[in-house]
mmCIF file of C-alpha atoms in Angstrom:
data_model
loop_
_atom_site.group_PDB
_atom_site.id
_atom_site.type_symbol
_atom_site.label_atom_id
_atom_site.label_comp_id
_atom_site.label_asym_id
_atom_site.label_seq_id
_atom_site.Cartn_x
_atom_site.Cartn_y
_atom_site.Cartn_z
ATOM 1 C CA MET A 258 6.108 -0.200 -25.177
ATOM 2 C CA GLU A 259 3.567 2.307 -26.496
ATOM 3 C CA TRP A 260 0.385 3.189 -24.698
ATOM 4 C CA ALA A 261 -3.034 3.660 -26.246
ATOM 5 C CA ASP A 262 -4.135 7.140 -27.295
ATOM 6 C CA ARG A 263 -3.444 9.402 -24.333
ATOM 7 C CA ASN A 264 -6.956 10.811 -24.548
ATOM 8 C CA THR A 265 -8.726 7.476 -24.116
ATOM 9 C CA ALA A 266 -10.163 6.379 -20.778
ATOM 10 C CA PHE A 267 -8.255 3.923 -18.602
ATOM 11 C CA GLY A 268 -9.406 0.530 -19.848
ATOM 12 C CA PRO A 269 -8.205 -3.048 -20.412
ATOM 13 C CA LEU A 270 -5.447 -2.042 -22.857
ATOM 14 C CA LYS A 271 -3.892 0.473 -20.477
ATOM 15 C CA ALA A 272 -4.423 -1.881 -17.521
ATOM 16 C CA SER A 273 -2.488 -4.585 -19.340
ATOM 17 C CA THR A 274 0.272 -2.076 -20.101
ATOM 18 C CA VAL A 275 0.528 -1.356 -16.366
ATOM 19 C CA ALA A 276 0.992 -5.100 -15.822
ATOM 20 C CA ARG A 277 3.674 -5.317 -18.534
ATOM 21 C CA LEU A 278 5.575 -2.336 -17.079
ATOM 22 C CA CYS A 279 5.688 -3.928 -13.630
ATOM 23 C CA GLU A 280 6.676 -7.362 -14.928
ATOM 24 C CA ALA A 281 9.359 -5.838 -17.168
ATOM 25 C CA LYS A 282 10.772 -3.722 -14.329
ATOM 26 C CA PHE A 283 11.134 -6.774 -12.100
ATOM 27 C CA ASP A 284 12.918 -8.665 -14.903
ATOM 28 C CA GLU A 285 15.165 -5.662 -15.497
ATOM 29 C CA LEU A 286 16.104 -5.454 -11.818
ATOM 30 C CA ALA A 287 16.703 -9.209 -11.584
ATOM 31 C CA ALA A 288 19.036 -8.967 -14.573
ATOM 32 C CA THR A 289 21.307 -6.540 -12.676
ATOM 33 C CA TYR A 290 22.477 -9.416 -10.471
ATOM 34 C CA PRO A 291 25.347 -11.743 -11.486
ATOM 35 C CA ASP A 292 24.296 -14.847 -13.406
ATOM 36 C CA ASP A 293 24.658 -17.112 -10.368
ATOM 37 C CA GLN A 294 22.264 -14.896 -8.363
ATOM 38 C CA CYS A 295 19.853 -13.844 -11.121
ATOM 39 C CA GLU A 296 17.851 -17.089 -11.045
ATOM 40 C CA PHE A 297 17.601 -16.868 -7.246
ATOM 41 C CA VAL A 298 16.129 -13.390 -7.525
ATOM 42 C CA ARG A 299 13.649 -14.492 -10.199
ATOM 43 C CA LYS A 300 12.428 -17.256 -7.900
ATOM 44 C CA LEU A 301 11.473 -14.612 -5.335
ATOM 45 C CA ARG A 302 8.569 -13.751 -7.597
ATOM 46 C CA LYS A 303 5.646 -15.509 -5.920
ATOM 47 C CA VAL A 304 3.301 -12.519 -6.099
ATOM 48 C CA LEU A 305 4.321 -9.272 -7.773
ATOM 49 C CA ALA A 306 2.721 -5.934 -6.963
ATOM 50 C CA GLY A 307 3.669 -2.568 -8.388
ATOM 51 C CA VAL A 308 2.461 0.996 -8.749
ATOM 52 C CA VAL A 309 2.835 2.857 -12.025
ATOM 53 C CA MET A 310 2.597 6.635 -11.982
ATOM 54 C CA GLU A 311 0.787 8.334 -14.849
ATOM 55 C CA ARG A 312 1.659 11.949 -15.618
ATOM 56 C CA ASN A 313 -0.608 14.159 -17.741
ATOM 57 C CA VAL A 314 -2.545 11.078 -18.800
ATOM 58 C CA SER A 315 0.635 9.638 -20.270
ATOM 59 C CA PRO A 316 2.325 6.960 -18.091
ATOM 60 C CA GLU A 317 5.980 7.282 -17.314
ATOM 61 C CA GLY A 318 6.659 3.810 -16.018
ATOM 62 C CA ASP A 319 7.856 4.766 -12.540
ATOM 63 C CA CYS A 320 7.129 1.552 -10.668
ATOM 64 C CA CYS A 321 7.330 0.569 -7.026
ATOM 65 C CA THR A 322 7.291 -3.174 -6.565
ATOM 66 C CA MET A 323 7.203 -3.341 -4.690
ATOM 67 C CA GLN A 324 10.652 -5.929 17.189
ATOM 68 C CA ALA A 325 8.933 -2.571 17.297
ATOM 69 C CA GLY A 326 9.771 -0.497 14.315
ATOM 70 C CA ASP A 327 12.659 -2.651 13.053
ATOM 71 C CA VAL A 328 10.759 -5.624 11.633
ATOM 72 C CA VAL A 329 8.510 -5.699 8.579
ATOM 73 C CA VAL A 330 5.655 -7.802 9.933
ATOM 74 C CA ASP A 331 3.714 -8.154 6.675
ATOM 75 C CA SER A 332 5.864 -8.999 3.652
ATOM 76 C CA HIS A 333 3.091 -9.649 1.134
ATOM 77 C CA ALA A 334 3.721 -8.005 -2.224
ATOM 78 C CA GLU A 335 0.922 -5.415 -1.998
ATOM 79 C CA ILE A 336 2.137 -4.248 1.401
ATOM 80 C CA LEU A 337 5.795 -3.914 0.409
ATOM 81 C CA CYS A 338 4.660 -2.153 -2.752
ATOM 82 C CA ARG A 339 2.691 0.437 -0.808
ATOM 83 C CA ARG A 340 5.570 1.036 1.620
ATOM 84 C CA SER A 341 7.855 1.605 -1.349
ATOM 85 C CA LEU A 342 5.330 4.137 -2.598
ATOM 86 C CA LEU A 343 5.587 5.958 0.753
ATOM 87 C CA ARG A 344 9.334 6.311 0.205
ATOM 88 C CA PHE A 345 8.602 7.830 -3.204
ATOM 89 C CA PHE A 346 6.196 10.320 -1.588
ATOM 90 C CA TYR A 347 8.847 11.398 0.937
ATOM 91 C CA ASP A 348 11.353 11.820 -1.889
ATOM 92 C CA GLN A 349 8.907 13.986 -3.805
ATOM 93 C CA ILE A 350 8.060 16.207 -0.813
ATOM 94 C CA GLU A 351 11.760 16.782 -0.212
ATOM 95 C CA ALA A 352 12.250 17.550 -3.901
ATOM 96 C CA HIS A 353 9.554 20.240 -3.723
ATOM 97 C CA LEU A 354 11.032 21.749 -0.560
ATOM 98 C CA ARG A 355 14.407 22.001 -2.321
ATOM 99 C CA GLY A 356 12.936 23.666 -5.384
ATOM 100 C CA ARG A 357 13.232 20.634 -7.652
ATOM 101 C CA LYS A 358 10.639 19.031 -9.904
ATOM 102 C CA SER A 359 7.996 17.192 -7.881
ATOM 103 C CA VAL A 360 4.618 15.522 -8.300
ATOM 104 C CA PHE A 361 3.348 17.663 -5.395
ATOM 105 C CA GLU A 362 2.322 21.305 -5.121
ATOM 106 C CA PRO A 363 1.031 23.368 -2.165
ATOM 107 C CA ALA A 364 -2.616 22.804 -1.234
ATOM 108 C CA LYS A 365 -5.052 25.158 0.457
ATOM 109 C CA SER A 366 -6.053 22.721 3.187
ATOM 110 C CA GLY A 367 -3.051 23.169 5.451
ATOM 111 C CA GLY A 368 -4.381 25.857 7.758
ATOM 112 C CA PRO A 369 -2.352 28.186 10.002
ATOM 113 C CA GLY A 370 1.043 26.765 10.850
ATOM 114 C CA ARG A 371 0.449 23.631 8.806
ATOM 115 C CA ARG A 372 1.646 23.116 5.252
ATOM 116 C CA ARG A 373 -0.008 20.504 3.096
ATOM 117 C CA PHE A 374 0.560 19.348 -0.444
ATOM 118 C CA HIS A 375 -1.541 17.626 -3.058
ATOM 119 C CA LEU A 376 -0.805 15.914 -6.354
ATOM 120 C CA ARG A 377 -0.311 18.119 -9.370
ATOM 121 C CA SER A 378 -3.021 17.978 -11.976
ATOM 122 C CA GLY A 379 -2.728 14.961 -14.270
ATOM 123 C CA ILE A 380 -0.823 12.736 -11.808
ATOM 124 C CA SER A 381 -2.414 9.386 -10.966
ATOM 125 C CA PHE A 382 -1.321 6.026 -9.576
ATOM 126 C CA HIS A 383 -2.253 2.560 -10.815
ATOM 127 C CA LEU A 384 -1.765 -0.609 -8.756
ATOM 128 C CA TYR A 385 -0.923 -3.950 -10.369
ATOM 129 C CA ILE A 386 -1.123 -7.266 -8.480
ATOM 130 C CA SER A 387 -0.165 -10.452 -10.294
ATOM 131 C CA THR A 388 -2.905 -12.442 -8.530
ATOM 132 C CA ASN A 389 -5.969 -11.776 -6.375
ATOM 133 C CA PRO A 390 -5.031 -10.094 -3.069
ATOM 134 C CA CYS A 391 -5.260 -12.573 -0.224
ATOM 135 C CA GLY A 392 -8.396 -12.548 1.888
ATOM 136 C CA ASP A 393 -11.913 -11.928 0.661
ATOM 137 C CA ALA A 394 -10.898 -11.392 -2.980
ATOM 138 C CA ALA A 395 -9.031 -14.705 -3.162
ATOM 139 C CA VAL A 396 -10.849 -17.296 -1.022
ATOM 140 C CA PHE A 397 -13.834 -17.667 -3.375
ATOM 141 C CA LYS A 398 -13.245 -19.217 -6.802
ATOM 142 C CA ASP A 399 -16.709 -19.136 -8.427
ATOM 143 C CA GLU A 400 -18.890 -16.093 -9.022
ATOM 144 C CA SER A 401 -21.814 -17.920 -7.372
ATOM 145 C CA ASP A 402 -19.839 -17.797 -4.109
ATOM 146 C CA ALA A 403 -20.690 -14.088 -3.956
ATOM 147 C CA PHE A 404 -23.900 -15.140 -2.190
ATOM 148 C CA SER A 405 -22.056 -17.019 0.537
ATOM 149 C CA SER A 406 -22.700 -15.848 4.089
ATOM 150 C CA LYS A 407 -18.927 -15.621 4.532
ATOM 151 C CA ALA A 408 -18.371 -13.361 1.515
ATOM 152 C CA GLY A 409 -17.215 -9.893 2.461
ATOM 153 C CA LYS A 410 -15.891 -10.905 5.868
ATOM 154 C CA ALA A 411 -12.620 -9.696 7.361
ATOM 155 C CA ARG A 412 -9.844 -12.252 7.175
ATOM 156 C CA VAL A 413 -6.363 -12.529 8.652
ATOM 157 C CA LYS A 414 -2.964 -13.967 7.827
ATOM 158 C CA LEU A 415 -2.082 -16.262 10.710
ATOM 159 C CA ASP A 416 1.588 -16.705 11.558
ATOM 160 C CA ALA A 417 2.646 -15.360 8.132
ATOM 161 C CA GLY A 418 -0.069 -17.331 6.312
ATOM 162 C CA MET A 419 -2.119 -16.378 3.267
ATOM 163 C CA GLY A 420 -5.073 -14.456 4.728
ATOM 164 C CA GLY A 421 -7.847 -17.058 4.651
ATOM 165 C CA ALA A 422 -8.902 -17.270 8.309
ATOM 166 C CA LEU A 423 -11.924 -15.300 9.514
ATOM 167 C CA ALA A 424 -10.847 -12.463 11.791
ATOM 168 C CA SER A 425 -13.878 -12.984 14.022
ATOM 169 C CA SER A 426 -12.494 -16.395 15.018
ATOM 170 C CA TYR A 427 -9.337 -14.847 16.449
ATOM 171 C CA GLU A 428 -10.627 -11.627 18.008
ATOM 172 C CA GLU A 429 -10.062 -12.967 21.518
ATOM 173 C CA ASP A 430 -7.152 -15.265 20.695
ATOM 174 C CA THR A 431 -3.922 -13.415 21.487
ATOM 175 C CA SER A 432 -1.779 -16.541 21.201
ATOM 176 C CA ARG A 433 -1.678 -16.340 17.380
ATOM 177 C CA PHE A 434 0.034 -13.611 15.383
ATOM 178 C CA ALA A 435 -2.737 -12.337 13.115
ATOM 179 C CA VAL A 436 -2.304 -9.711 10.374
ATOM 180 C CA MET A 437 -5.221 -8.355 8.359
ATOM 181 C CA SER A 438 -5.459 -9.703 4.815
ATOM 182 C CA CYS A 439 -4.370 -7.714 1.772
ATOM 183 C CA SER A 440 -8.000 -7.440 0.611
ATOM 184 C CA ASP A 441 -8.878 -5.735 3.886
ATOM 185 C CA LYS A 442 -5.860 -3.435 3.752
ATOM 186 C CA VAL A 443 -6.603 -2.346 0.185
ATOM 187 C CA SER A 444 -10.204 -1.588 1.203
ATOM 188 C CA ARG A 445 -8.776 0.619 3.937
ATOM 189 C CA TRP A 446 -6.567 2.464 1.426
ATOM 190 C CA ASN A 447 -9.698 3.108 -0.628
ATOM 191 C CA TYR A 448 -11.109 5.177 2.212
ATOM 192 C CA LEU A 449 -8.090 6.589 4.059
ATOM 193 C CA GLY A 450 -5.755 6.883 1.058
ATOM 194 C CA VAL A 451 -2.452 5.111 0.443
ATOM 195 C CA GLN A 452 -0.344 7.799 2.160
ATOM 196 C CA GLY A 453 -1.037 6.599 5.715
ATOM 197 C CA THR A 454 -1.107 8.510 8.991
ATOM 198 C CA LEU A 455 2.323 10.152 9.087
ATOM 199 C CA LEU A 456 2.215 11.462 5.529
ATOM 200 C CA ALA A 457 -1.333 12.723 6.171
ATOM 201 C CA ALA A 458 0.402 15.481 8.146
ATOM 202 C CA PHE A 459 1.826 16.744 4.832
ATOM 203 C CA LEU A 460 -0.449 15.389 2.113
ATOM 204 C CA GLU A 461 -4.095 15.421 1.194
ATOM 205 C CA PRO A 462 -5.450 11.877 0.746
ATOM 206 C CA ILE A 463 -3.984 10.073 -2.265
ATOM 207 C CA TYR A 464 -6.146 7.408 -3.857
ATOM 208 C CA LEU A 465 -5.422 4.747 -6.443
ATOM 209 C CA THR A 466 -6.986 5.416 -9.840
ATOM 210 C CA SER A 467 -7.073 1.778 -10.935
ATOM 211 C CA ILE A 468 -6.276 -1.746 -9.738
ATOM 212 C CA THR A 469 -5.243 -4.398 -12.255
ATOM 213 C CA VAL A 470 -5.180 -8.073 -11.247
ATOM 214 C CA GLY A 471 -3.419 -10.916 -13.057
ATOM 215 C CA HIS A 472 -4.058 -14.610 -12.380
ATOM 216 C CA GLY A 473 -7.539 -15.725 -11.276
ATOM 217 C CA PHE A 474 -9.281 -12.351 -11.524
ATOM 218 C CA LYS A 475 -13.000 -12.423 -10.690
ATOM 219 C CA PHE A 476 -14.637 -9.012 -10.883
ATOM 220 C CA VAL A 477 -17.470 -9.768 -8.462
ATOM 221 C CA HIS A 478 -15.099 -10.858 -5.687
ATOM 222 C CA ASN A 479 -12.524 -8.082 -6.173
ATOM 223 C CA HIS A 480 -15.249 -5.432 -6.375
ATOM 224 C CA ARG A 481 -16.771 -6.613 -3.110
ATOM 225 C CA ALA A 482 -13.499 -7.172 -1.275
ATOM 226 C CA LEU A 483 -11.660 -3.998 -2.249
ATOM 227 C CA TYR A 484 -14.449 -1.445 -1.762
ATOM 228 C CA GLY A 485 -17.978 -2.688 -2.541
ATOM 229 C CA ARG A 486 -18.732 -4.166 0.879
ATOM 230 C CA LEU A 487 -18.325 -0.763 2.522
ATOM 231 C CA ASP A 488 -21.271 0.553 0.501
ATOM 232 C CA ASP A 489 -23.621 -1.625 2.546
ATOM 233 C CA CYS A 490 -23.019 0.423 5.687
ATOM 234 C CA ALA A 491 -25.461 3.178 6.610
ATOM 235 C CA SER A 492 -24.834 6.847 7.530
ATOM 236 C CA TRP A 493 -21.610 7.183 5.507
ATOM 237 C CA GLU A 494 -22.392 10.490 3.848
ATOM 238 C CA GLU A 495 -22.729 12.668 6.943
ATOM 239 C CA GLU A 496 -19.612 11.245 8.596
ATOM 240 C CA GLU A 497 -17.522 11.380 5.434
ATOM 241 C CA GLU A 498 -18.296 15.045 4.970
ATOM 242 C CA SER A 499 -17.277 15.860 8.533
ATOM 243 C CA ALA A 500 -13.923 14.064 8.253
ATOM 244 C CA GLY A 501 -12.934 15.211 4.767
ATOM 245 C CA TYR A 502 -12.273 11.665 3.556
ATOM 246 C CA ALA A 503 -14.447 9.635 1.195
ATOM 247 C CA ARG A 504 -14.938 6.126 -0.126
ATOM 248 C CA HIS A 505 -12.978 5.740 -3.326
ATOM 249 C CA ARG A 506 -13.760 3.248 -6.079
ATOM 250 C CA PRO A 507 -10.763 2.682 -8.373
ATOM 251 C CA THR A 508 -11.545 1.015 -11.668
ATOM 252 C CA LEU A 509 -10.893 -2.731 -11.638
ATOM 253 C CA HIS A 510 -9.278 -4.535 -14.562
ATOM 254 C CA GLU A 511 -7.909 -7.926 -15.463
ATOM 255 C CA VAL A 512 -4.872 -8.406 -17.660
ATOM 256 C CA LEU A 513 -5.774 -9.105 -21.281
ATOM 257 C CA PRO A 514 -5.351 -12.767 -22.357
ATOM 258 C CA CYS A 515 -2.720 -11.729 -24.911
ATOM 259 C CA VAL A 516 -0.378 -10.730 -22.051
ATOM 260 C CA ARG A 517 1.527 -13.788 -20.873
ATOM 261 C CA LEU A 518 2.165 -13.614 -17.140
ATOM 262 C CA PRO A 519 4.983 -15.620 -15.509
ATOM 263 C CA SER A 520 4.001 -18.779 -13.669
ATOM 264 C CA ARG A 521 4.088 -18.882 -9.877
ATOM 265 C CA SER A 522 5.133 -22.535 -9.726
ATOM 266 C CA ASN A 523 8.845 -21.884 -9.111
ATOM 267 C CA ALA A 524 8.358 -19.285 -6.405
ATOM 268 C CA MET A 525 10.574 -19.478 -3.330
ATOM 269 C CA PRO A 526 8.994 -19.154 0.123
ATOM 270 C CA ASP A 527 10.105 -16.875 2.929
ATOM 271 C CA CYS A 528 11.462 -14.032 0.803
ATOM 272 C CA GLY A 529 10.050 -10.712 -0.308
ATOM 273 C CA SER A 530 11.498 -7.762 -2.172
ATOM 274 C CA ASN A 531 10.877 -4.064 -2.653
ATOM 275 C CA TRP A 532 12.109 -1.289 -4.908
ATOM 276 C CA THR A 533 11.375 2.412 -5.373
ATOM 277 C CA VAL A 534 12.287 4.548 -8.383
ATOM 278 C CA GLY A 535 15.800 5.843 -7.752
ATOM 279 C CA ASP A 536 17.057 2.643 -6.084
ATOM 280 C CA GLU A 537 19.909 0.882 -7.876
ATOM 281 C CA THR A 538 18.509 -2.586 -7.203
ATOM 282 C CA ILE A 539 15.850 -4.409 -5.217
ATOM 283 C CA GLU A 540 16.040 -5.028 -1.478
ATOM 284 C CA ILE A 541 15.446 -8.649 -0.474
ATOM 285 C CA LEU A 542 13.767 -9.443 2.855
ATOM 286 C CA GLN A 543 13.626 -12.657 4.842
ATOM 287 C CA CYS A 544 9.914 -12.900 5.685
ATOM 288 C CA SER A 545 10.503 -15.083 8.760
ATOM 289 C CA THR A 546 12.657 -12.355 10.360
ATOM 290 C CA GLY A 547 11.168 -9.222 8.787
ATOM 291 C CA LYS A 548 14.691 -8.002 8.015
ATOM 292 C CA ARG A 549 17.122 -8.152 5.129
ATOM 293 C CA ARG A 550 18.907 -11.402 4.462
ATOM 294 C CA ASP A 551 22.092 -9.922 5.941
ATOM 295 C CA GLY A 552 20.244 -9.140 9.190
ATOM 296 C CA GLU A 553 20.023 -5.378 8.648
ATOM 297 C CA VAL A 554 16.693 -3.566 8.991
ATOM 298 C CA SER A 555 14.710 -2.866 5.843
ATOM 299 C CA GLN A 556 14.431 0.517 4.160
ATOM 300 C CA VAL A 557 10.631 0.115 4.418
ATOM 301 C CA CYS A 558 10.427 -0.786 8.126
ATOM 302 C CA LYS A 559 8.449 1.553 10.389
ATOM 303 C CA ARG A 560 11.573 2.947 12.016
ATOM 304 C CA ASN A 561 13.116 4.062 8.731
ATOM 305 C CA LEU A 562 9.846 5.506 7.437
ATOM 306 C CA PHE A 563 9.484 7.370 10.743
ATOM 307 C CA ARG A 564 13.011 8.711 10.261
ATOM 308 C CA ARG A 565 11.997 10.036 6.837
ATOM 309 C CA PHE A 566 8.973 11.716 8.427
ATOM 310 C CA LYS A 567 11.146 13.470 11.004
ATOM 311 C CA GLU A 568 13.588 14.642 8.326
ATOM 312 C CA VAL A 569 10.798 16.136 6.212
ATOM 313 C CA ARG A 570 9.174 17.713 9.268
ATOM 314 C CA ALA A 571 12.486 19.325 10.198
ATOM 315 C CA SER A 572 12.907 20.710 6.673
ATOM 316 C CA MET A 573 9.432 22.225 6.793
ATOM 317 C CA ASP A 574 9.921 23.724 10.253
ATOM 318 C CA GLY A 575 13.242 25.398 9.574
ATOM 319 C CA GLY A 576 15.264 22.682 11.271
ATOM 320 C CA ARG A 577 13.144 22.441 14.404
ATOM 321 C CA GLY A 578 11.049 19.446 13.350
ATOM 322 C CA VAL A 579 9.982 16.828 15.885
ATOM 323 C CA ALA A 580 11.602 16.379 19.283
ATOM 324 C CA ASP A 581 14.878 14.437 19.287
ATOM 325 C CA ARG A 582 13.249 11.346 20.774
ATOM 326 C CA ILE A 583 9.540 10.800 20.474
ATOM 327 C CA CYS A 584 7.270 7.768 20.508
ATOM 328 C CA TYR A 585 6.099 6.560 17.095
ATOM 329 C CA GLU A 586 2.734 5.561 18.542
ATOM 330 C CA ARG A 587 2.212 9.006 20.037
ATOM 331 C CA ILE A 588 3.149 10.958 16.911
ATOM 332 C CA LYS A 589 0.767 8.840 14.807
ATOM 333 C CA ARG A 590 -2.012 9.677 17.244
ATOM 334 C CA ASP A 591 -1.345 13.429 17.337
ATOM 335 C CA VAL A 592 0.097 14.492 13.990
ATOM 336 C CA ALA A 593 -3.010 14.259 11.767
ATOM 337 C CA PRO A 594 -6.258 14.567 13.768
ATOM 338 C CA ASP A 595 -8.471 14.484 10.676
ATOM 339 C CA HIS A 596 -6.873 11.235 9.548
ATOM 340 C CA GLN A 597 -7.409 9.716 12.986
ATOM 341 C CA GLU A 598 -11.063 10.767 12.900
ATOM 342 C CA ALA A 599 -11.464 9.206 9.467
ATOM 343 C CA LYS A 600 -9.729 6.039 10.679
ATOM 344 C CA MET A 601 -12.248 5.672 13.506
ATOM 345 C CA ILE A 602 -15.107 6.135 11.026
ATOM 346 C CA PHE A 603 -13.639 3.487 8.726
ATOM 347 C CA LEU A 604 -13.096 0.979 11.537
ATOM 348 C CA LYS A 605 -16.645 1.510 12.765
ATOM 349 C CA HIS A 606 -18.213 0.801 9.377
ATOM 350 C CA PHE A 607 -15.748 -1.950 8.482
ATOM 351 C CA GLY A 608 -16.675 -3.650 11.742
ATOM 352 C CA GLU A 609 -20.378 -3.389 10.891
ATOM 353 C CA CYS A 610 -20.093 -4.911 7.407
ATOM 354 C CA SER A 611 -17.045 -7.200 7.641
ATOM 355 C CA GLY A 612 -15.972 -7.878 11.201
ATOM 356 C CA PRO A 613 -13.188 -6.863 13.602
ATOM 357 C CA TRP A 614 -9.964 -5.210 12.526
ATOM 358 C CA LEU A 615 -7.195 -6.976 14.448
ATOM 359 C CA SER A 616 -4.108 -4.882 15.124
ATOM 360 C CA ASN A 617 -0.859 -6.503 16.202
ATOM 361 C CA ALA A 618 0.572 -3.014 16.659
ATOM 362 C CA GLU A 619 -1.771 -2.655 19.620
ATOM 363 C CA ARG A 620 -1.678 -6.272 20.760
ATOM 364 C CA CYS A 621 2.104 -6.597 20.722
ATOM 365 C CA ARG A 622 3.063 -2.943 21.226
ATOM 366 C CA LEU A 623 4.817 -2.916 17.859
ATOM 367 C CA SER A 624 4.402 0.856 17.583
ATOM 368 C CA SER A 625 5.832 1.652 21.013
ATOM 369 C CA PHE A 626 9.335 2.642 19.989
ATOM 370 C CA TYR A 627 11.235 5.914 20.157
ATOM 371 C CA LEU A 628 13.340 7.659 17.572
#
């Protein structure tokens, strides 16, 4: 598959190529299974999300589809995709530390005793989602609904649902397991970056350059849900400057009509999958358990990502790294103060314009584990 002229801006043609790369990669991975399992794997495809890395304005096609610490609580495609991207970031940091080719290079923002990296010039990341992310981007079907009093509000996935319930209705209800919708989580990435808290100890914020949506795309709803609603909050500029983070507005695209996307009608419930460049095949998760179908913990669960953090930290500190056993919740609080400050700023403004951010990690102590 050839891309448009490498000097052209990222537009509908390139956005559709991102979609084709992700769809083709999933088909390629499904085809690695024996014939009797291949159709089962294809039926896992309810919603597909992937990240394509572009190097020097010429995409390479590297695609990530995709109890406390051991369980993947949110198995929606966008979330598994982003966690797979975190694994790629850890791989690339380790590659740099070992003198191998990497997408990262040293940055000047580390300060005494703290090494930080940033993306090399010309590297960018493009997110593809085969349908509107659940929550605010998906609940409204017509463009006229943009004027609804409920547009732009925070929404939650209840008991592994699809992210349509208003978060404000469950702020005091601790009897239901509520997870913030994918629309809300993507809006958070567009301020805090996709790298998250732990990787913020090593990396400057990494933002998505573009988001391409497949079925049902409505620009007005995706624009509002994924970053536009945050613009309605006052006093951003002064606080953003103090924290070193900023609102980011990736370009939004729909897939061109000439690109035929697979139907969702044959999708199987209760399964999710993830893959990162370098993996031999996809990992399949049972959504109801948050673990692999064989009962083992996922490679993208918090515990395993925390283990990667400790390994990288040890490599950077000459083998000293983090204490042998330390609380995940504590290290997230202490390891990147600027990220924590930015997080508080985001939650403040998100609360003003959209409603409460409900955290099961705090409600259910899902981050209180040691490694």
